Amino acid sequence: MNALLLTVLICCCGLVALSFAWMRTRWVSGLEPGTDRMVEIADYIARGARAFLRREYKVLSVFVLCVAALLAAANWTQNGDVESSPLVGVSFLVGALCSGGAGFIGMKVATRANVRTTNAARTGLAPALNVAFSGGLVMGLSVVGLGVLGLGTLFLTYDHLFTSWSAERVVNTIAGFSLGASSIALFARVGGGIYTKAADVGADLAGKVYEGIPEDDPRNPATIADNVGDNVGDVAGMGADLFESFVGSIIGTMVLGTGFIAAFAGMDLPAGAISAVLLPLVLAGVGILVSVGGSYFVRVREGGNPQKALNTGEFGASLIMAGLSWFIIDWMLPGSWEAVTPIVGAAEYTSAGVFLAVLTGLVAGVLIGLVTEYYTSTSTRPTLAIAEQSVTGAATNIISGLGVGMYSAGFPALILALAIIGSYHFAELYGIAIAAVGMLSVTGIQLAVDAYGPISDNAGGIAEMAKLPPEVRQRTDKLDAVGNTTAAIGKGFAIGSAALTALALFAAFMQQAGLESIDVAQPRILAGLLLGAVLPYVFSAMAMSAVGRASADMIREVGRQFAEIAGLREGTAKAEYAKCVDISTAAAIREMIAPGLMAMLVPVAIGFIDKNMLGGLLVGVTVSGVLFAIFQSNAGGAWDNAKKRIESGLQLDRRKFGVQASGQSHEIGKGSEAHKAAVVGDTVGDPFKDTSGPSLNILIKLIAVVALVIAPLL
Amino acid sequence: MNALLLTVLICCCGLVALSFAWMRTRWVSGLEPGTDRMVEIADYIARGARAFLRREYKVLSVFVLCVAALLAAANWTQNGDVESSPLVGVSFLVGALCSGGAGFIGMKVATRANVRTTNAARTGLAPALNVAFSGGLVMGLSVVGLGVLGLGTLFLTYDHLFTSWSAERVVNTIAGFSLGASSIALFARVGGGIYTKAADVGADLAGKVYEGIPEDDPRNPATIADNVGDNVGDVAGMGADLFESFVGSIIGTMVLGTGFIAAFAGMDLPAGAISAVLLPLVLAGVGILVSVGGSYFVRVREGGNPQKALNTGEFGASLIMAGLSWFIIDWMLPGSWEAVTPIVGAAEYTSAGVFLAVLTGLVAGVLIGLVTEYYTSTSTRPTLAIAEQSVTGAATNIISGLGVGMYSAGFPALILALAIIGSYHFAELYGIAIAAVGMLSVTGIQLAVDAYGPISDNAGGIAEMAKLPPEVRQRTDKLDAVGNTTAAIGKGFAIGSAALTALALFAAFMQQAGLESIDVAQPRILAGLLLGAVLPYVFSAMAMSAVGRASADMIREVGRQFAEIAGLREGTAKAEYAKCVDISTAAAIREMIAPGLMAMLVPVAIGFIDKNMLGGLLVGVTVSGVLFAIFQSNAGGAWDNAKKRIESGLQLDRRKFGVQASGQSHEIGKGSEAHKAAVVGDTVGDPFKDTSGPSLNILIKLIAVVALVIAPLL
């Protein structure tokens, strides 16, 4: 075995993922889409989603070309003295294309799977699960497939085309791929997030303002935009997010792996001196095969337990991957070695240590997921407390939800702190980076479980609009609920891996920028830390107020249609859905520019002022961003499920609510005052959990990768 | 002039402040309290406030004695090898007593000034302003007087009783004073904050639940508790907060000033080698005289502009103090000197640099104040946006307010970052510390303006309950509104000074613990940073949910009284106010324990694990805490004023709200749906801006001072 053959094999794993994704897409597309009405609705949604992505990509293509040119030019003039190359612009282009491609494929198959899930739900739960999961799996496999194929191909090209290049130079040049992926991801997450929540909040409130029209009612002109939002925000946006984490953690580890080249020289290792550089790619490649295998366990017979099927698939894949990692690491790396790396200095490493670091990452991911689950599940104390506080109105519901969100950051911070100390203890900085890779190695199947939620949600919306019998909606609702536990674990991995990936990139940045330490007792570094820490606040504020403005536009448009289209309220005339889709699209594209540019330009500006200050900024944005993201995501999730808990009928404790509820019933449910209060909380939580919260995951990685890419220029 | 004489003079300044406070108290107490009904209500409030403080101090006295004994014991066994002494326990006791004393005096005079302000408002605006401001001034002068007198006396005692002690040892031993002040401040702020908001939210919501009873109605049993809350939370709590900042910044600077002793040895300076140590005390002493002088400018004749009077007093005092600082620094320090200090190493200093650092602090404080004013004032864009978003309901009001709060952290972070870089540039670490002292030198008059707000608020409540003619309430409302701009500036100083004080204490801790750098690329330090950054989240969550629980208790009690007391609703029977006061008291005392202990124990635990990790924790809690505090305080302030804006009648822009409001009026005001939504926002903002937000200011200083005090033991 040599490095060339190994890289080719890695690329083959990427191709395997894409072939499977293609097969599943064919299978989904071949299914029956249902009644004419269903086809019509699905067509509206698919066209809306396509139109949005097309406009978004048009804007982004200008941006991508400019940045690619800038990167090439900046590295051109500096070429010679530093370990970089103008080809970093090409890597950037390829990364942007792969990220955009993954989002596009995910959206495409999701808008086919949604209506087919509805149709399958007409016959039973099991077939509906299979369709929705397949839709999600296509997304998951496209993400990991394009990621591994893209990185592998670039490595192959640069390493074997330019034989004079050092491995450092190859890896530095590939880092542009990660930047391309990150910048597309940020715009996709922010734009998609604004789109989906503007439509959601708009449809919801417009329904309230023009009374009697619920958000899923076909008479509500914003309803199609709301459904389009699920596809472009929750599916395509999430795909771009995990694509970025996946690629970022691999690149970060590759950069740090170059530190072992001198130590490995002459050793008999599968990929020679660059074994530690290729290790993350090998783990990712094997992870693809495990994900594909795991997907076959997600089968459920009628009457079987779909929750169990999903858990078997995801946890099974994770466990198998953990086991395989041991053998891969043992095979790829020597049993023990000494190395002198730029930041850590001289240290001893063992392959067992590297494996334990991977394990630390996996365990931390699962633990953070369990904490997330505890704070947001419909069956635990925190959501019960929020539901109970809804009895005294919206204000106490909000106070309680904000409190739950803040509390929920505590344990994840502790777990991350221990994971950092632990993985560093096992394999220094390389350990932190490889822990992130470990967390993300089975992204393929994790993302399938994540994406299957919004597909089921969409399927329910279609059932409602097409006026199918209520049991169809019940089945899709159950499908949606079933994935929640597994999805919570997935969220834990997303947040944990974002933090570790950012730290891996941060360490890689320090190495490439030649920084030995980041001493926060230095005023400039402290100032950088403070500025970094405030970025998530300003960024979230931008996203939140964008949703506010865009949903106000939407409400006005709905009002206009009701005022001007005769017969719309009575259901005899058709709403102009396309207008609402246009409004969401225009708002999302307009509003994503400012936060996106801020995220790109601030690190560049600070970096050219003082690279140490940029180091402070990175630490600040990572720490503050992770906590602010957990706070927002979990508060949003808890509000959502507190509302669901009331909707399913909540019996109040008579001892606690004895006097107060004397005149009232002790059961609160849909339509009660408490429910109205809970709906307010849910609406506040929408942009928290679907726009600003998850965007912060990307923000911290993007800023870190910007720093890494500009490091050779500083 | 020598150090002894100078210290005696400083103590005299403290005595001057206390004498003036005593004279003003006598003057206020001698005024006519008004009708029998007013006297009765004021008596209820005063008794409730006394009862709370008595119970709170009883619990705290146990805690204080235990900690004092522990400190003495810990420093006993270590005595000999380190620069400390068991007398640190005595300093702690004195600090706790002074802090508690300042809070008690402030509460006492506030509960006398409130009803006399109401009575004065029956004749006009000007006399009411004079009474309310005098009440605030007593608080302000007590705080600075006890601070300067306490520190001065301790210095005098230790320095001249134990002539063998080094100045380092004297200052280390005095640091206990700051810890005593901080721990009392934390409990007072948290306990008072929970008290006031439990009563406020409880009274408000109970009024809603048992319809038709507004929160200021004498039939509402929680109304007295609500008014007690203003005195124990907003007055006594704020006093304790600024006492802590004032004392902390002075101690931090004194510690760093010991670094110049070697350089100053033999120079002909007013206080000899310890001139830089005594400089902050001298500035504080002169600041007292300036504050007393400034208070004479706060006079308004009938028909005059009270806003102008307050501004003249506060800004006049700040400007004069800035000017005097130049002469004081020029007199106390040499024109230029070189010194080798533990963290900075060798550096050159100039007295002009020290003065510029002070000026940087002052300017930063004013700028942060102006930003605060912009984001929370009733006449600027952000509150207008929140008010407009209230038209579509409580959810959009909340989203918008959260967005404003997040945005509002941006510029203060930038200003602080520049202030850190600037003051360090002018005089290294000593510059950062002295900048905080500069910000706080006229605390006496600033605090007077701050405390005058809640006194006016209370006066309005009494007017309502005593059924005085409406123009009395209008005058007290105007009084309250008038102080808002000036109070916003004061808040800027409070936040800015908390950050700089924490940094000064942090630098002092590094010096005493022998840390040369805090390298966040080290995993333990990074983990410490992460844990520090999450503390404000957990702490705020504790405070928020305590308010939630306590207000639920209150609502239940109000319900019980309405159910069991015949004739209460009709106004023929009296409510049992004392029961509600008891509930708030019990809840506040019960709920303040856990967050208070967490704040004390976490730094101790981490410190004994690894002092470098404690360094990371300090940086994390400071940066995250400042931003989270600004976010919460400003969101709360903006919601409050958005509501006020709607209450004063808001004309909606017809272009923006054309279609939507077709069936509705374009004017929204009290009682409209938008107003109801704004009330929800205001209620959510209550614990944000009055409980958890301001408590964070104390949290960050307390953790820093805990670290400083335990530094010799690590």
PDB file of N, CA and C in Angstrom, chain A residues 459-527:
ATOM      1  N   ALA A 459     -44.346  16.438   4.590  1.00  0.00           N
ATOM      2  CA  ALA A 459     -45.358  15.460   4.171  1.00  0.00           C
ATOM      3  C   ALA A 459     -46.671  15.731   4.889  1.00  0.00           C
ATOM      4  N   GLY A 460     -46.565  16.081   6.187  1.00  0.00           N
ATOM      5  CA  GLY A 460     -47.772  16.404   6.959  1.00  0.00           C
ATOM      6  C   GLY A 460     -48.472  17.620   6.402  1.00  0.00           C
ATOM      7  N   GLY A 461     -47.691  18.643   6.043  1.00  0.00           N
ATOM      8  CA  GLY A 461     -48.270  19.858   5.468  1.00  0.00           C
ATOM      9  C   GLY A 461     -49.032  19.545   4.189  1.00  0.00           C
ATOM     10  N   ILE A 462     -48.442  18.691   3.356  1.00  0.00           N
ATOM     11  CA  ILE A 462     -49.102  18.331   2.089  1.00  0.00           C
ATOM     12  C   ILE A 462     -50.402  17.580   2.366  1.00  0.00           C
ATOM     13  N   ALA A 463     -50.362  16.684   3.366  1.00  0.00           N
ATOM     14  CA  ALA A 463     -51.580  15.947   3.718  1.00  0.00           C
ATOM     15  C   ALA A 463     -52.698  16.911   4.111  1.00  0.00           C
ATOM     16  N   GLU A 464     -52.332  17.918   4.905  1.00  0.00           N
ATOM     17  CA  GLU A 464     -53.306  18.915   5.369  1.00  0.00           C
ATOM     18  C   GLU A 464     -53.892  19.693   4.191  1.00  0.00           C
ATOM     19  N   MET A 465     -52.982  20.183   3.334  1.00  0.00           N
ATOM     20  CA  MET A 465     -53.429  21.016   2.220  1.00  0.00           C
ATOM     21  C   MET A 465     -54.252  20.222   1.219  1.00  0.00           C
ATOM     22  N   ALA A 466     -53.895  18.942   1.030  1.00  0.00           N
ATOM     23  CA  ALA A 466     -54.621  18.124   0.059  1.00  0.00           C
ATOM     24  C   ALA A 466     -55.876  17.518   0.683  1.00  0.00           C
ATOM     25  N   LYS A 467     -56.149  17.908   1.916  1.00  0.00           N
ATOM     26  CA  LYS A 467     -57.347  17.442   2.619  1.00  0.00           C
ATOM     27  C   LYS A 467     -57.451  15.920   2.633  1.00  0.00           C
ATOM     28  N   LEU A 468     -56.343  15.259   2.951  1.00  0.00           N
ATOM     29  CA  LEU A 468     -56.372  13.801   3.076  1.00  0.00           C
ATOM     30  C   LEU A 468     -56.993  13.438   4.429  1.00  0.00           C
ATOM     31  N   PRO A 469     -57.416  12.178   4.601  1.00  0.00           N
ATOM     32  CA  PRO A 469     -58.025  11.773   5.869  1.00  0.00           C
ATOM     33  C   PRO A 469     -57.059  12.020   7.038  1.00  0.00           C
ATOM     34  N   PRO A 470     -57.607  12.332   8.240  1.00  0.00           N
ATOM     35  CA  PRO A 470     -56.753  12.721   9.374  1.00  0.00           C
ATOM     36  C   PRO A 470     -55.694  11.690   9.760  1.00  0.00           C
ATOM     37  N   GLU A 471     -55.938  10.374   9.507  1.00  0.00           N
ATOM     38  CA  GLU A 471     -54.937   9.398   9.950  1.00  0.00           C
ATOM     39  C   GLU A 471     -53.615   9.556   9.193  1.00  0.00           C
ATOM     40  N   VAL A 472     -53.664  10.135   7.984  1.00  0.00           N
ATOM     41  CA  VAL A 472     -52.424  10.359   7.243  1.00  0.00           C
ATOM     42  C   VAL A 472     -51.554  11.360   7.990  1.00  0.00           C
ATOM     43  N   ARG A 473     -52.210  12.462   8.397  1.00  0.00           N
ATOM     44  CA  ARG A 473     -51.478  13.494   9.147  1.00  0.00           C
ATOM     45  C   ARG A 473     -50.960  12.927  10.464  1.00  0.00           C
ATOM     46  N   GLN A 474     -51.789  12.100  11.109  1.00  0.00           N
ATOM     47  CA  GLN A 474     -51.343  11.498  12.372  1.00  0.00           C
ATOM     48  C   GLN A 474     -50.085  10.664  12.177  1.00  0.00           C
ATOM     49  N   ARG A 475     -50.048   9.903  11.075  1.00  0.00           N
ATOM     50  CA  ARG A 475     -48.879   9.061  10.818  1.00  0.00           C
ATOM     51  C   ARG A 475     -47.635   9.903  10.566  1.00  0.00           C
ATOM     52  N   THR A 476     -47.802  10.974   9.746  1.00  0.00           N
ATOM     53  CA  THR A 476     -46.608  11.797   9.483  1.00  0.00           C
ATOM     54  C   THR A 476     -46.158  12.515  10.754  1.00  0.00           C
ATOM     55  N   ASP A 477     -47.126  12.915  11.591  1.00  0.00           N
ATOM     56  CA  ASP A 477     -46.758  13.552  12.863  1.00  0.00           C
ATOM     57  C   ASP A 477     -45.970  12.591  13.738  1.00  0.00           C
ATOM     58  N   LYS A 478     -46.432  11.332  13.753  1.00  0.00           N
ATOM     59  CA  LYS A 478     -45.750  10.342  14.574  1.00  0.00           C
ATOM     60  C   LYS A 478     -44.316  10.132  14.060  1.00  0.00           C
ATOM     61  N   LEU A 479     -44.213  10.086  12.742  1.00  0.00           N
ATOM     62  CA  LEU A 479     -42.917   9.928  12.096  1.00  0.00           C
ATOM     63  C   LEU A 479     -41.978  11.043  12.533  1.00  0.00           C
ATOM     64  N   ASP A 480     -42.502  12.265  12.523  1.00  0.00           N
ATOM     65  CA  ASP A 480     -41.735  13.439  12.901  1.00  0.00           C
ATOM     66  C   ASP A 480     -41.292  13.314  14.360  1.00  0.00           C
ATOM     67  N   ALA A 481     -42.247  12.921  15.220  1.00  0.00           N
ATOM     68  CA  ALA A 481     -41.953  12.821  16.657  1.00  0.00           C
ATOM     69  C   ALA A 481     -40.926  11.734  16.936  1.00  0.00           C
ATOM     70  N   VAL A 482     -41.035  10.623  16.206  1.00  0.00           N
ATOM     71  CA  VAL A 482     -40.179   9.462  16.435  1.00  0.00           C
ATOM     72  C   VAL A 482     -38.702   9.788  16.249  1.00  0.00           C
ATOM     73  N   GLY A 483     -38.448  10.645  15.268  1.00  0.00           N
ATOM     74  CA  GLY A 483     -37.050  10.974  14.997  1.00  0.00           C
ATOM     75  C   GLY A 483     -36.449  11.938  16.000  1.00  0.00           C
ATOM     76  N   ASN A 484     -37.298  12.493  16.909  1.00  0.00           N
ATOM     77  CA  ASN A 484     -36.807  13.580  17.749  1.00  0.00           C
ATOM     78  C   ASN A 484     -35.638  13.216  18.655  1.00  0.00           C
ATOM     79  N   THR A 485     -35.745  12.058  19.321  1.00  0.00           N
ATOM     80  CA  THR A 485     -34.664  11.672  20.225  1.00  0.00           C
ATOM     81  C   THR A 485     -33.367  11.530  19.443  1.00  0.00           C
ATOM     82  N   THR A 486     -33.462  10.796  18.336  1.00  0.00           N
ATOM     83  CA  THR A 486     -32.273  10.566  17.528  1.00  0.00           C
ATOM     84  C   THR A 486     -31.742  11.888  16.986  1.00  0.00           C
ATOM     85  N   ALA A 487     -32.666  12.777  16.625  1.00  0.00           N
ATOM     86  CA  ALA A 487     -32.233  14.063  16.091  1.00  0.00           C
ATOM     87  C   ALA A 487     -31.546  14.887  17.163  1.00  0.00           C
ATOM     88  N   ALA A 488     -31.994  14.755  18.426  1.00  0.00           N
ATOM     89  CA  ALA A 488     -31.358  15.508  19.510  1.00  0.00           C
ATOM     90  C   ALA A 488     -29.907  15.079  19.664  1.00  0.00           C
ATOM     91  N   ILE A 489     -29.677  13.772  19.567  1.00  0.00           N
ATOM     92  CA  ILE A 489     -28.306  13.271  19.606  1.00  0.00           C
ATOM     93  C   ILE A 489     -27.514  13.884  18.453  1.00  0.00           C
ATOM     94  N   GLY A 490     -28.151  13.928  17.289  1.00  0.00           N
ATOM     95  CA  GLY A 490     -27.498  14.507  16.118  1.00  0.00           C
ATOM     96  C   GLY A 490     -27.116  15.961  16.357  1.00  0.00           C
ATOM     97  N   LYS A 491     -28.016  16.716  17.024  1.00  0.00           N
ATOM     98  CA  LYS A 491     -27.715  18.118  17.326  1.00  0.00           C
ATOM     99  C   LYS A 491     -26.515  18.222  18.242  1.00  0.00           C
ATOM    100  N   GLY A 492     -26.442  17.304  19.201  1.00  0.00           N
ATOM    101  CA  GLY A 492     -25.291  17.301  20.105  1.00  0.00           C
ATOM    102  C   GLY A 492     -24.003  17.129  19.328  1.00  0.00           C
ATOM    103  N   PHE A 493     -24.022  16.215  18.360  1.00  0.00           N
ATOM    104  CA  PHE A 493     -22.842  16.013  17.520  1.00  0.00           C
ATOM    105  C   PHE A 493     -22.532  17.271  16.715  1.00  0.00           C
ATOM    106  N   ALA A 494     -23.584  17.924  16.200  1.00  0.00           N
ATOM    107  CA  ALA A 494     -23.369  19.110  15.367  1.00  0.00           C
ATOM    108  C   ALA A 494     -22.694  20.204  16.184  1.00  0.00           C
ATOM    109  N   ILE A 495     -23.187  20.433  17.406  1.00  0.00           N
ATOM    110  CA  ILE A 495     -22.627  21.506  18.231  1.00  0.00           C
ATOM    111  C   ILE A 495     -21.231  21.136  18.723  1.00  0.00           C
ATOM    112  N   GLY A 496     -21.120  19.916  19.236  1.00  0.00           N
ATOM    113  CA  GLY A 496     -19.824  19.482  19.749  1.00  0.00           C
ATOM    114  C   GLY A 496     -18.767  19.488  18.659  1.00  0.00           C
ATOM    115  N   SER A 497     -19.154  18.983  17.468  1.00  0.00           N
ATOM    116  CA  SER A 497     -18.164  18.911  16.404  1.00  0.00           C
ATOM    117  C   SER A 497     -17.815  20.301  15.895  1.00  0.00           C
ATOM    118  N   ALA A 498     -18.800  21.221  15.905  1.00  0.00           N
ATOM    119  CA  ALA A 498     -18.494  22.588  15.479  1.00  0.00           C
ATOM    120  C   ALA A 498     -17.432  23.174  16.395  1.00  0.00           C
ATOM    121  N   ALA A 499     -17.593  22.946  17.707  1.00  0.00           N
ATOM    122  CA  ALA A 499     -16.621  23.491  18.654  1.00  0.00           C
ATOM    123  C   ALA A 499     -15.249  22.855  18.435  1.00  0.00           C
ATOM    124  N   LEU A 500     -15.214  21.526  18.351  1.00  0.00           N
ATOM    125  CA  LEU A 500     -13.912  20.866  18.183  1.00  0.00           C
ATOM    126  C   LEU A 500     -13.290  21.188  16.835  1.00  0.00           C
ATOM    127  N   THR A 501     -14.133  21.263  15.782  1.00  0.00           N
ATOM    128  CA  THR A 501     -13.604  21.611  14.465  1.00  0.00           C
ATOM    129  C   THR A 501     -12.997  23.002  14.494  1.00  0.00           C
ATOM    130  N   ALA A 502     -13.713  23.941  15.132  1.00  0.00           N
ATOM    131  CA  ALA A 502     -13.188  25.303  15.221  1.00  0.00           C
ATOM    132  C   ALA A 502     -11.857  25.293  15.960  1.00  0.00           C
ATOM    133  N   LEU A 503     -11.773  24.483  17.027  1.00  0.00           N
ATOM    134  CA  LEU A 503     -10.511  24.426  17.775  1.00  0.00           C
ATOM    135  C   LEU A 503      -9.409  23.783  16.941  1.00  0.00           C
ATOM    136  N   ALA A 504      -9.776  22.744  16.157  1.00  0.00           N
ATOM    137  CA  ALA A 504      -8.790  22.109  15.283  1.00  0.00           C
ATOM    138  C   ALA A 504      -8.270  23.118  14.259  1.00  0.00           C
ATOM    139  N   LEU A 505      -9.201  23.875  13.674  1.00  0.00           N
ATOM    140  CA  LEU A 505      -8.802  24.881  12.691  1.00  0.00           C
ATOM    141  C   LEU A 505      -7.970  25.975  13.355  1.00  0.00           C
ATOM    142  N   PHE A 506      -8.348  26.289  14.598  1.00  0.00           N
ATOM    143  CA  PHE A 506      -7.625  27.298  15.359  1.00  0.00           C
ATOM    144  C   PHE A 506      -6.177  26.852  15.589  1.00  0.00           C
ATOM    145  N   ALA A 507      -6.027  25.590  15.983  1.00  0.00           N
ATOM    146  CA  ALA A 507      -4.684  25.065  16.196  1.00  0.00           C
ATOM    147  C   ALA A 507      -3.912  25.060  14.880  1.00  0.00           C
ATOM    148  N   ALA A 508      -4.603  24.675  13.797  1.00  0.00           N
ATOM    149  CA  ALA A 508      -3.957  24.677  12.485  1.00  0.00           C
ATOM    150  C   ALA A 508      -3.531  26.089  12.103  1.00  0.00           C
ATOM    151  N   PHE A 509      -4.402  27.061  12.407  1.00  0.00           N
ATOM    152  CA  PHE A 509      -4.072  28.462  12.122  1.00  0.00           C
ATOM    153  C   PHE A 509      -2.816  28.889  12.884  1.00  0.00           C
ATOM    154  N   MET A 510      -2.763  28.540  14.184  1.00  0.00           N
ATOM    155  CA  MET A 510      -1.595  28.918  14.983  1.00  0.00           C
ATOM    156  C   MET A 510      -0.326  28.358  14.374  1.00  0.00           C
ATOM    157  N   GLN A 511      -0.418  27.076  13.957  1.00  0.00           N
ATOM    158  CA  GLN A 511       0.752  26.428  13.371  1.00  0.00           C
ATOM    159  C   GLN A 511       1.191  27.158  12.101  1.00  0.00           C
ATOM    160  N   GLN A 512       0.204  27.474  11.226  1.00  0.00           N
ATOM    161  CA  GLN A 512       0.566  28.076   9.934  1.00  0.00           C
ATOM    162  C   GLN A 512       0.972  29.538  10.073  1.00  0.00           C
ATOM    163  N   ALA A 513       0.397  30.225  11.102  1.00  0.00           N
ATOM    164  CA  ALA A 513       0.757  31.638  11.262  1.00  0.00           C
ATOM    165  C   ALA A 513       2.003  31.795  12.121  1.00  0.00           C
ATOM    166  N   GLY A 514       2.505  30.650  12.614  1.00  0.00           N
ATOM    167  CA  GLY A 514       3.728  30.713  13.419  1.00  0.00           C
ATOM    168  C   GLY A 514       3.514  31.306  14.797  1.00  0.00           C
ATOM    169  N   LEU A 515       2.328  31.119  15.373  1.00  0.00           N
ATOM    170  CA  LEU A 515       2.084  31.612  16.732  1.00  0.00           C
ATOM    171  C   LEU A 515       2.417  30.515  17.730  1.00  0.00           C
ATOM    172  N   GLU A 516       3.135  30.883  18.772  1.00  0.00           N
ATOM    173  CA  GLU A 516       3.513  29.892  19.777  1.00  0.00           C
ATOM    174  C   GLU A 516       2.493  29.843  20.905  1.00  0.00           C
ATOM    175  N   SER A 517       1.893  30.994  21.209  1.00  0.00           N
ATOM    176  CA  SER A 517       0.937  31.053  22.312  1.00  0.00           C
ATOM    177  C   SER A 517      -0.042  32.188  22.055  1.00  0.00           C
ATOM    178  N   ILE A 518      -1.175  32.139  22.741  1.00  0.00           N
ATOM    179  CA  ILE A 518      -2.168  33.218  22.658  1.00  0.00           C
ATOM    180  C   ILE A 518      -2.359  33.694  24.090  1.00  0.00           C
ATOM    181  N   ASP A 519      -1.567  34.672  24.496  1.00  0.00           N
ATOM    182  CA  ASP A 519      -1.574  35.108  25.885  1.00  0.00           C
ATOM    183  C   ASP A 519      -2.634  36.197  26.086  1.00  0.00           C
ATOM    184  N   VAL A 520      -3.740  35.832  26.743  1.00  0.00           N
ATOM    185  CA  VAL A 520      -4.825  36.809  26.893  1.00  0.00           C
ATOM    186  C   VAL A 520      -4.508  37.888  27.917  1.00  0.00           C
ATOM    187  N   ALA A 521      -3.349  37.792  28.568  1.00  0.00           N
ATOM    188  CA  ALA A 521      -2.963  38.908  29.436  1.00  0.00           C
ATOM    189  C   ALA A 521      -2.420  40.068  28.606  1.00  0.00           C
ATOM    190  N   GLN A 522      -2.178  39.846  27.308  1.00  0.00           N
ATOM    191  CA  GLN A 522      -1.771  40.924  26.409  1.00  0.00           C
ATOM    192  C   GLN A 522      -3.009  41.708  26.000  1.00  0.00           C
ATOM    193  N   PRO A 523      -2.978  43.033  26.098  1.00  0.00           N
ATOM    194  CA  PRO A 523      -4.205  43.814  25.860  1.00  0.00           C
ATOM    195  C   PRO A 523      -4.807  43.626  24.474  1.00  0.00           C
ATOM    196  N   ARG A 524      -3.959  43.515  23.452  1.00  0.00           N
ATOM    197  CA  ARG A 524      -4.518  43.368  22.102  1.00  0.00           C
ATOM    198  C   ARG A 524      -5.243  42.036  21.944  1.00  0.00           C
ATOM    199  N   ILE A 525      -4.658  41.006  22.540  1.00  0.00           N
ATOM    200  CA  ILE A 525      -5.280  39.687  22.428  1.00  0.00           C
ATOM    201  C   ILE A 525      -6.586  39.663  23.218  1.00  0.00           C
ATOM    202  N   LEU A 526      -6.554  40.301  24.396  1.00  0.00           N
ATOM    203  CA  LEU A 526      -7.774  40.385  25.191  1.00  0.00           C
ATOM    204  C   LEU A 526      -8.850  41.171  24.434  1.00  0.00           C
ATOM    205  N   ALA A 527      -8.427  42.261  23.801  1.00  0.00           N
ATOM    206  CA  ALA A 527      -9.377  43.044  23.013  1.00  0.00           C
ATOM    207  C   ALA A 527      -9.932  42.202  21.865  1.00  0.00           C
TER     208      ALA A 527
END
